[in-house]
Amino acid sequence: MWRKYYNLQWTVEDDVLFVKYGDKFLQPFCADENIESAVRKIVTEYKNNPASEYIFINAEKNFVVQIEKISDLSFEFLPQRDRFDYVYSTQDLINLPGRKYHSKKNYLNAFTSQFPSAQYVSDFTDELKNLCVECLNVWYTEHDLNEYPALPFERDAILELLDDFDFFDIKGGAIILAGKVIAFSFGERLNEDTAVIHIEKADFDVKGAYAAINRQFAAFEWKDIKYINREEDLGISGIRSAKESYHPVKMIEKFHVKLR
């Protein structure tokens, strides 16, 4: 969904998926036994065209640990806090247990009391897709696209997803109030114990809408999954505060990598 914004390029060679992110590489996607040979190919490519100071960006910790063991190559690893993924216990997001979630539970209860007719739906009919587009258009009118240049690309990606929803094989959920979608979310299963949330939008004028879609999407779609990854905060203070307030059980560290 970010291929246009980041100028993504990819190729598959010897059972390895190589992805280039502008003039930098993502970590290669392959079996562990193929990591070293894949990295050596990337190092050769990078040395022939060192367009960036980084050879890899947003590399995960497990990859960093693996390439540190390559004895004849030397790398420098720079943690990227803005890109760390927030991972939560699914049951915590559903049940909001204990004192640390007291304010969240009050917020959700207030939404339920004020909007008893609000309804969660997950059957993405053409009508529901159109209602999501209307909600999306309202959301974007309330944000400064000049301040966040990625937003128009995100909007196009969401529209593309809605246009061909079945093809992408993801789960979606929305909350309808008075004939309008006031919040919606999309995600997919990442592995055997984790789901990842790609998109979450809600009407700022409806107090508690974000809390409601967060909880309902987890409860209806992911209750049998142990963890939910809600991705990074991009260093935006409001997003960081909101994601920290749900008390992640772990963070997925990311690193930019330099070749020494």
mmCIF file of C-alpha atoms in Angstrom:
data_model
loop_
_atom_site.group_PDB
_atom_site.id
_atom_site.type_symbol
_atom_site.label_atom_id
_atom_site.label_comp_id
_atom_site.label_asym_id
_atom_site.label_seq_id
_atom_site.Cartn_x
_atom_site.Cartn_y
_atom_site.Cartn_z
ATOM 1 C CA MET A 1 0.000 0.000 0.000
ATOM 2 C CA TRP A 2 3.025 2.300 0.383
ATOM 3 C CA ARG A 3 4.703 1.268 -2.865
ATOM 4 C CA LYS A 4 4.117 4.606 -4.603
ATOM 5 C CA TYR A 5 5.149 6.812 -1.689
ATOM 6 C CA TYR A 6 8.387 4.917 -1.052
ATOM 7 C CA ASN A 7 9.131 3.935 -4.662
ATOM 8 C CA LEU A 8 9.276 0.258 -3.732
ATOM 9 C CA GLN A 9 11.011 -2.173 -6.063
ATOM 10 C CA TRP A 10 11.261 -5.920 -5.621
ATOM 11 C CA THR A 11 12.638 -9.089 -7.144
ATOM 12 C CA VAL A 12 12.841 -12.773 -6.215
ATOM 13 C CA GLU A 13 16.095 -14.668 -6.677
ATOM 14 C CA ASP A 14 17.208 -18.009 -5.177
ATOM 15 C CA ASP A 15 14.188 -18.194 -2.861
ATOM 16 C CA VAL A 16 14.830 -14.705 -1.482
ATOM 17 C CA LEU A 17 12.519 -11.715 -1.798
ATOM 18 C CA PHE A 18 14.611 -8.546 -2.149
ATOM 19 C CA VAL A 19 12.828 -5.234 -1.571
ATOM 20 C CA LYS A 20 14.350 -1.834 -2.296
ATOM 21 C CA TYR A 21 12.936 1.227 -0.578
ATOM 22 C CA GLY A 22 14.047 4.135 -2.746
ATOM 23 C CA ASP A 23 17.839 3.727 -2.724
ATOM 24 C CA LYS A 24 17.937 1.574 0.443
ATOM 25 C CA PHE A 25 17.097 -2.049 1.155
ATOM 26 C CA LEU A 26 14.704 -3.701 3.540
ATOM 27 C CA GLN A 27 16.021 -6.817 5.218
ATOM 28 C CA PRO A 28 15.750 -9.751 2.779
ATOM 29 C CA PHE A 29 12.756 -12.041 3.235
ATOM 30 C CA CYS A 30 13.869 -15.675 3.257
ATOM 31 C CA ALA A 31 14.685 -18.713 5.351
ATOM 32 C CA ASP A 32 17.362 -18.151 7.998
ATOM 33 C CA GLU A 33 19.871 -20.289 6.146
ATOM 34 C CA ASN A 34 19.693 -17.934 3.156
ATOM 35 C CA ILE A 35 20.226 -14.703 5.108
ATOM 36 C CA GLU A 36 24.008 -14.536 4.790
ATOM 37 C CA SER A 37 24.127 -15.135 1.030
ATOM 38 C CA ALA A 38 21.299 -12.630 0.505
ATOM 39 C CA VAL A 39 23.117 -10.004 2.573
ATOM 40 C CA ARG A 40 26.316 -10.548 0.598
ATOM 41 C CA LYS A 41 24.424 -9.918 -2.655
ATOM 42 C CA ILE A 42 23.008 -6.701 -1.219
ATOM 43 C CA VAL A 43 26.441 -5.588 0.016
ATOM 44 C CA THR A 44 27.862 -6.100 -3.479
ATOM 45 C CA GLU A 45 24.994 -4.127 -5.007
ATOM 46 C CA TYR A 46 25.399 -1.373 -2.415
ATOM 47 C CA LYS A 47 29.150 -1.043 -2.949
ATOM 48 C CA ASN A 48 28.576 -0.643 -6.681
ATOM 49 C CA ASN A 49 26.011 2.106 -6.052
ATOM 50 C CA PRO A 50 26.288 3.580 -2.525
ATOM 51 C CA ALA A 51 23.502 6.131 -2.993
ATOM 52 C CA SER A 52 22.495 6.201 0.680
ATOM 53 C CA GLU A 53 24.390 6.254 3.963
ATOM 54 C CA TYR A 54 22.262 3.296 5.053
ATOM 55 C CA ILE A 55 22.356 -0.123 3.455
ATOM 56 C CA PHE A 56 19.249 -1.350 5.333
ATOM 57 C CA ILE A 57 16.417 0.592 6.915
ATOM 58 C CA ASN A 58 13.834 -0.467 9.503
ATOM 59 C CA ALA A 59 15.560 -3.803 10.046
ATOM 60 C CA GLU A 60 14.175 -5.886 12.905
ATOM 61 C CA LYS A 61 16.248 -7.047 15.886
ATOM 62 C CA ASN A 62 16.321 -10.716 14.848
ATOM 63 C CA PHE A 63 17.901 -9.742 11.511
ATOM 64 C CA VAL A 64 20.438 -7.509 13.268
ATOM 65 C CA VAL A 65 21.471 -10.418 15.503
ATOM 66 C CA GLN A 66 21.924 -12.663 12.466
ATOM 67 C CA ILE A 67 24.099 -10.334 10.424
ATOM 68 C CA GLU A 68 26.281 -9.431 13.415
ATOM 69 C CA LYS A 69 27.579 -13.016 13.133
ATOM 70 C CA ILE A 70 28.966 -12.515 9.614
ATOM 71 C CA SER A 71 32.628 -12.285 10.577
ATOM 72 C CA ASP A 72 34.092 -10.511 7.550
ATOM 73 C CA LEU A 73 31.440 -7.780 7.348
ATOM 74 C CA SER A 74 31.034 -4.950 9.824
ATOM 75 C CA PHE A 75 27.812 -2.989 10.378
ATOM 76 C CA GLU A 76 26.669 -0.121 12.548
ATOM 77 C CA PHE A 77 23.129 -0.351 13.962
ATOM 78 C CA LEU A 78 21.105 2.769 14.765
ATOM 79 C CA PRO A 79 17.822 2.223 16.669
ATOM 80 C CA GLN A 80 14.818 4.048 15.169
ATOM 81 C CA ARG A 81 12.378 4.620 18.051
ATOM 82 C CA ASP A 82 9.817 6.276 15.776
ATOM 83 C CA ARG A 83 9.572 2.997 13.838
ATOM 84 C CA PHE A 84 9.234 0.562 16.746
ATOM 85 C CA ASP A 85 6.035 -1.512 16.477
ATOM 86 C CA TYR A 86 3.669 -1.640 19.450
ATOM 87 C CA VAL A 87 2.494 -5.160 20.311
ATOM 88 C CA TYR A 88 -0.408 -5.725 22.706
ATOM 89 C CA SER A 89 -2.106 -8.629 24.399
ATOM 90 C CA THR A 90 -5.345 -9.152 22.499
ATOM 91 C CA GLN A 91 -7.195 -10.030 25.691
ATOM 92 C CA ASP A 92 -5.982 -6.790 27.320
ATOM 93 C CA LEU A 93 -7.386 -4.775 24.417
ATOM 94 C CA ILE A 94 -10.696 -6.615 24.712
ATOM 95 C CA ASN A 95 -11.117 -6.746 28.497
ATOM 96 C CA LEU A 96 -9.196 -3.610 29.592
ATOM 97 C CA PRO A 97 -8.285 -5.245 32.917
ATOM 98 C CA GLY A 98 -7.062 -3.620 36.117
ATOM 99 C CA ARG A 99 -6.370 -0.104 37.277
ATOM 100 C CA LYS A 100 -4.060 0.771 34.397
ATOM 101 C CA TYR A 101 -7.001 0.542 31.982
ATOM 102 C CA HIS A 102 -9.487 2.273 34.286
ATOM 103 C CA SER A 103 -9.661 5.482 32.235
ATOM 104 C CA LYS A 104 -9.976 3.507 28.978
ATOM 105 C CA LYS A 105 -12.867 1.496 30.367
ATOM 106 C CA ASN A 106 -14.609 4.671 31.555
ATOM 107 C CA TYR A 107 -14.140 6.235 28.146
ATOM 108 C CA LEU A 108 -15.619 3.180 26.423
ATOM 109 C CA ASN A 109 -18.521 2.994 28.864
ATOM 110 C CA ALA A 110 -19.297 6.668 28.203
ATOM 111 C CA PHE A 111 -19.394 5.975 24.456
ATOM 112 C CA THR A 112 -21.727 3.016 24.968
ATOM 113 C CA SER A 113 -24.035 5.059 27.211
ATOM 114 C CA GLN A 114 -24.129 8.062 24.907
ATOM 115 C CA PHE A 115 -24.497 6.068 21.676
ATOM 116 C CA PRO A 116 -26.448 2.879 22.534
ATOM 117 C CA SER A 117 -27.523 2.446 18.901
ATOM 118 C CA ALA A 118 -23.947 2.272 17.601
ATOM 119 C CA GLN A 119 -23.495 -1.029 15.763
ATOM 120 C CA TYR A 120 -20.342 -2.963 14.839
ATOM 121 C CA VAL A 121 -20.422 -4.582 11.373
ATOM 122 C CA SER A 122 -17.886 -6.572 9.374
ATOM 123 C CA ASP A 123 -19.763 -7.516 6.196
ATOM 124 C CA PHE A 124 -18.173 -5.149 3.667
ATOM 125 C CA THR A 125 -20.998 -4.715 1.196
ATOM 126 C CA ASP A 126 -20.838 -2.014 -1.453
ATOM 127 C CA GLU A 127 -23.011 0.162 0.772
ATOM 128 C CA LEU A 128 -20.644 -0.204 3.716
ATOM 129 C CA LYS A 129 -17.641 0.527 1.508
ATOM 130 C CA ASN A 130 -19.287 3.759 0.339
ATOM 131 C CA LEU A 131 -19.995 4.758 3.929
ATOM 132 C CA CYS A 132 -16.339 4.131 4.782
ATOM 133 C CA VAL A 133 -15.282 6.393 1.915
ATOM 134 C CA GLU A 134 -17.542 9.147 3.283
ATOM 135 C CA CYS A 135 -15.973 8.738 6.737
ATOM 136 C CA LEU A 136 -12.526 8.767 5.146
ATOM 137 C CA ASN A 137 -13.218 12.001 3.266
ATOM 138 C CA VAL A 138 -14.288 13.694 6.495
ATOM 139 C CA TRP A 139 -11.139 12.467 8.252
ATOM 140 C CA TYR A 140 -8.864 13.900 5.596
ATOM 141 C CA THR A 141 -10.550 17.309 5.626
ATOM 142 C CA GLU A 142 -9.558 17.545 9.306
ATOM 143 C CA HIS A 143 -5.846 16.939 8.689
ATOM 144 C CA ASP A 144 -3.146 19.078 7.128
ATOM 145 C CA LEU A 145 -1.937 17.172 4.094
ATOM 146 C CA ASN A 146 0.999 19.573 3.748
ATOM 147 C CA GLU A 147 2.207 18.696 7.246
ATOM 148 C CA TYR A 148 1.925 14.948 6.580
ATOM 149 C CA PRO A 149 2.738 14.374 2.882
ATOM 150 C CA ALA A 150 2.173 10.612 3.179
ATOM 151 C CA LEU A 151 -1.546 11.050 3.893
ATOM 152 C CA PRO A 152 -2.711 11.389 0.257
ATOM 153 C CA PHE A 153 -0.884 8.137 -0.518
ATOM 154 C CA GLU A 154 -2.542 6.470 2.465
ATOM 155 C CA ARG A 155 -5.933 7.671 1.254
ATOM 156 C CA ASP A 156 -5.327 6.257 -2.226
ATOM 157 C CA ALA A 157 -4.231 2.940 -0.706
ATOM 158 C CA ILE A 158 -7.385 2.688 1.424
ATOM 159 C CA LEU A 159 -9.559 3.425 -1.606
ATOM 160 C CA GLU A 160 -7.694 0.769 -3.585
ATOM 161 C CA LEU A 161 -8.248 -1.708 -0.764
ATOM 162 C CA LEU A 162 -11.974 -0.967 -0.610
ATOM 163 C CA ASP A 163 -12.279 -1.270 -4.400
ATOM 164 C CA ASP A 164 -10.916 -4.833 -4.340
ATOM 165 C CA PHE A 165 -11.549 -5.908 -0.756
ATOM 166 C CA ASP A 166 -11.806 -9.657 -1.349
ATOM 167 C CA PHE A 167 -8.559 -9.833 -3.291
ATOM 168 C CA PHE A 168 -6.503 -8.575 -0.343
ATOM 169 C CA ASP A 169 -7.920 -11.252 1.984
ATOM 170 C CA ILE A 170 -7.956 -9.044 5.065
ATOM 171 C CA LYS A 171 -10.431 -8.477 7.875
ATOM 172 C CA GLY A 172 -12.305 -5.246 8.362
ATOM 173 C CA GLY A 173 -14.712 -3.828 10.883
ATOM 174 C CA ALA A 174 -16.754 -0.642 11.117
ATOM 175 C CA ILE A 175 -19.045 1.099 13.585
ATOM 176 C CA ILE A 176 -22.252 2.585 12.219
ATOM 177 C CA LEU A 177 -24.171 5.317 14.017
ATOM 178 C CA ALA A 178 -27.278 7.031 12.616
ATOM 179 C CA GLY A 179 -26.634 5.624 9.154
ATOM 180 C CA LYS A 180 -23.004 6.761 9.002
ATOM 181 C CA VAL A 181 -19.694 4.999 9.532
ATOM 182 C CA ILE A 182 -17.994 6.754 12.446
ATOM 183 C CA ALA A 183 -14.985 4.408 12.620
ATOM 184 C CA PHE A 184 -13.394 1.570 10.696
ATOM 185 C CA SER A 185 -10.305 -0.602 10.845
ATOM 186 C CA PHE A 186 -8.475 -3.126 8.649
ATOM 187 C CA GLY A 187 -5.979 -5.793 9.590
ATOM 188 C CA GLU A 188 -4.661 -9.239 8.795
ATOM 189 C CA ARG A 189 -3.046 -12.229 10.426
ATOM 190 C CA LEU A 190 0.726 -11.766 10.472
ATOM 191 C CA ASN A 191 1.737 -15.201 11.783
ATOM 192 C CA GLU A 192 0.362 -17.956 13.999
ATOM 193 C CA ASP A 193 0.009 -15.791 17.124
ATOM 194 C CA THR A 194 -0.116 -12.174 15.888
ATOM 195 C CA ALA A 195 -2.466 -9.988 13.879
ATOM 196 C CA VAL A 196 -1.407 -6.595 12.534
ATOM 197 C CA ILE A 197 -3.632 -3.542 12.240
ATOM 198 C CA HIS A 198 -2.890 -1.545 9.092
ATOM 199 C CA ILE A 199 -5.611 1.099 9.159
ATOM 200 C CA GLU A 200 -7.768 2.696 11.844
ATOM 201 C CA LYS A 201 -9.854 5.817 11.229
ATOM 202 C CA ALA A 202 -12.593 7.426 13.298
ATOM 203 C CA ASP A 203 -14.682 10.592 13.416
ATOM 204 C CA PHE A 204 -13.038 13.039 15.832
ATOM 205 C CA ASP A 205 -16.403 14.621 16.573
ATOM 206 C CA VAL A 206 -17.722 11.382 18.073
ATOM 207 C CA LYS A 207 -16.094 11.067 21.480
ATOM 208 C CA GLY A 208 -14.927 7.537 22.131
ATOM 209 C CA ALA A 209 -15.106 6.352 18.523
ATOM 210 C CA TYR A 210 -11.411 5.410 18.433
ATOM 211 C CA ALA A 211 -11.665 3.516 21.721
ATOM 212 C CA ALA A 212 -14.757 1.708 20.453
ATOM 213 C CA ILE A 213 -13.304 0.518 17.139
ATOM 214 C CA ASN A 214 -10.056 -0.501 18.847
ATOM 215 C CA ARG A 215 -11.917 -2.725 21.312
ATOM 216 C CA GLN A 216 -14.612 -4.033 18.967
ATOM 217 C CA PHE A 217 -12.240 -4.960 16.150
ATOM 218 C CA ALA A 218 -10.120 -6.955 18.603
ATOM 219 C CA ALA A 219 -13.146 -8.604 20.220
ATOM 220 C CA PHE A 220 -14.975 -9.620 17.037
ATOM 221 C CA GLU A 221 -12.103 -10.429 14.697
ATOM 222 C CA TRP A 222 -9.009 -11.360 16.718
ATOM 223 C CA LYS A 223 -10.156 -12.881 20.024
ATOM 224 C CA ASP A 224 -8.374 -16.182 19.237
ATOM 225 C CA ILE A 225 -5.064 -14.462 18.396
ATOM 226 C CA LYS A 226 -2.586 -13.900 21.255
ATOM 227 C CA TYR A 227 -1.085 -10.565 20.130
ATOM 228 C CA ILE A 228 -2.069 -7.532 18.085
ATOM 229 C CA ASN A 229 0.624 -5.431 16.434
ATOM 230 C CA ARG A 230 -0.608 -1.852 15.997
ATOM 231 C CA GLU A 231 2.482 -0.705 14.090
ATOM 232 C CA GLU A 232 4.611 2.368 14.772
ATOM 233 C CA ASP A 233 3.921 5.950 15.904
ATOM 234 C CA LEU A 234 6.184 7.700 13.317
ATOM 235 C CA GLY A 235 7.369 10.049 16.078
ATOM 236 C CA ILE A 236 4.032 11.894 16.130
ATOM 237 C CA SER A 237 3.443 12.848 19.756
ATOM 238 C CA GLY A 238 -0.332 12.344 19.757
ATOM 239 C CA ILE A 239 -0.066 8.887 18.212
ATOM 240 C CA ARG A 240 2.751 7.918 20.592
ATOM 241 C CA SER A 241 0.747 9.015 23.615
ATOM 242 C CA ALA A 242 -2.310 7.075 22.440
ATOM 243 C CA LYS A 243 -0.370 3.895 21.710
ATOM 244 C CA GLU A 244 1.563 4.020 24.978
ATOM 245 C CA SER A 245 -1.689 4.492 26.893
ATOM 246 C CA TYR A 246 -2.798 0.984 25.868
ATOM 247 C CA HIS A 247 0.287 -0.526 27.559
ATOM 248 C CA PRO A 248 2.064 -2.666 24.953
ATOM 249 C CA VAL A 249 3.475 -5.951 26.192
ATOM 250 C CA LYS A 250 6.472 -5.585 23.885
ATOM 251 C CA MET A 251 7.992 -3.396 21.211
ATOM 252 C CA ILE A 252 9.413 -4.629 17.910
ATOM 253 C CA GLU A 253 12.680 -2.735 17.621
ATOM 254 C CA LYS A 254 13.784 -1.371 14.244
ATOM 255 C CA PHE A 255 17.245 -0.278 13.131
ATOM 256 C CA HIS A 256 18.839 1.584 10.280
ATOM 257 C CA VAL A 257 22.042 -0.201 9.302
ATOM 258 C CA LYS A 258 25.281 1.278 7.990
ATOM 259 C CA LEU A 259 28.032 -0.725 6.311
ATOM 260 C CA ARG A 260 31.365 0.100 7.939
#
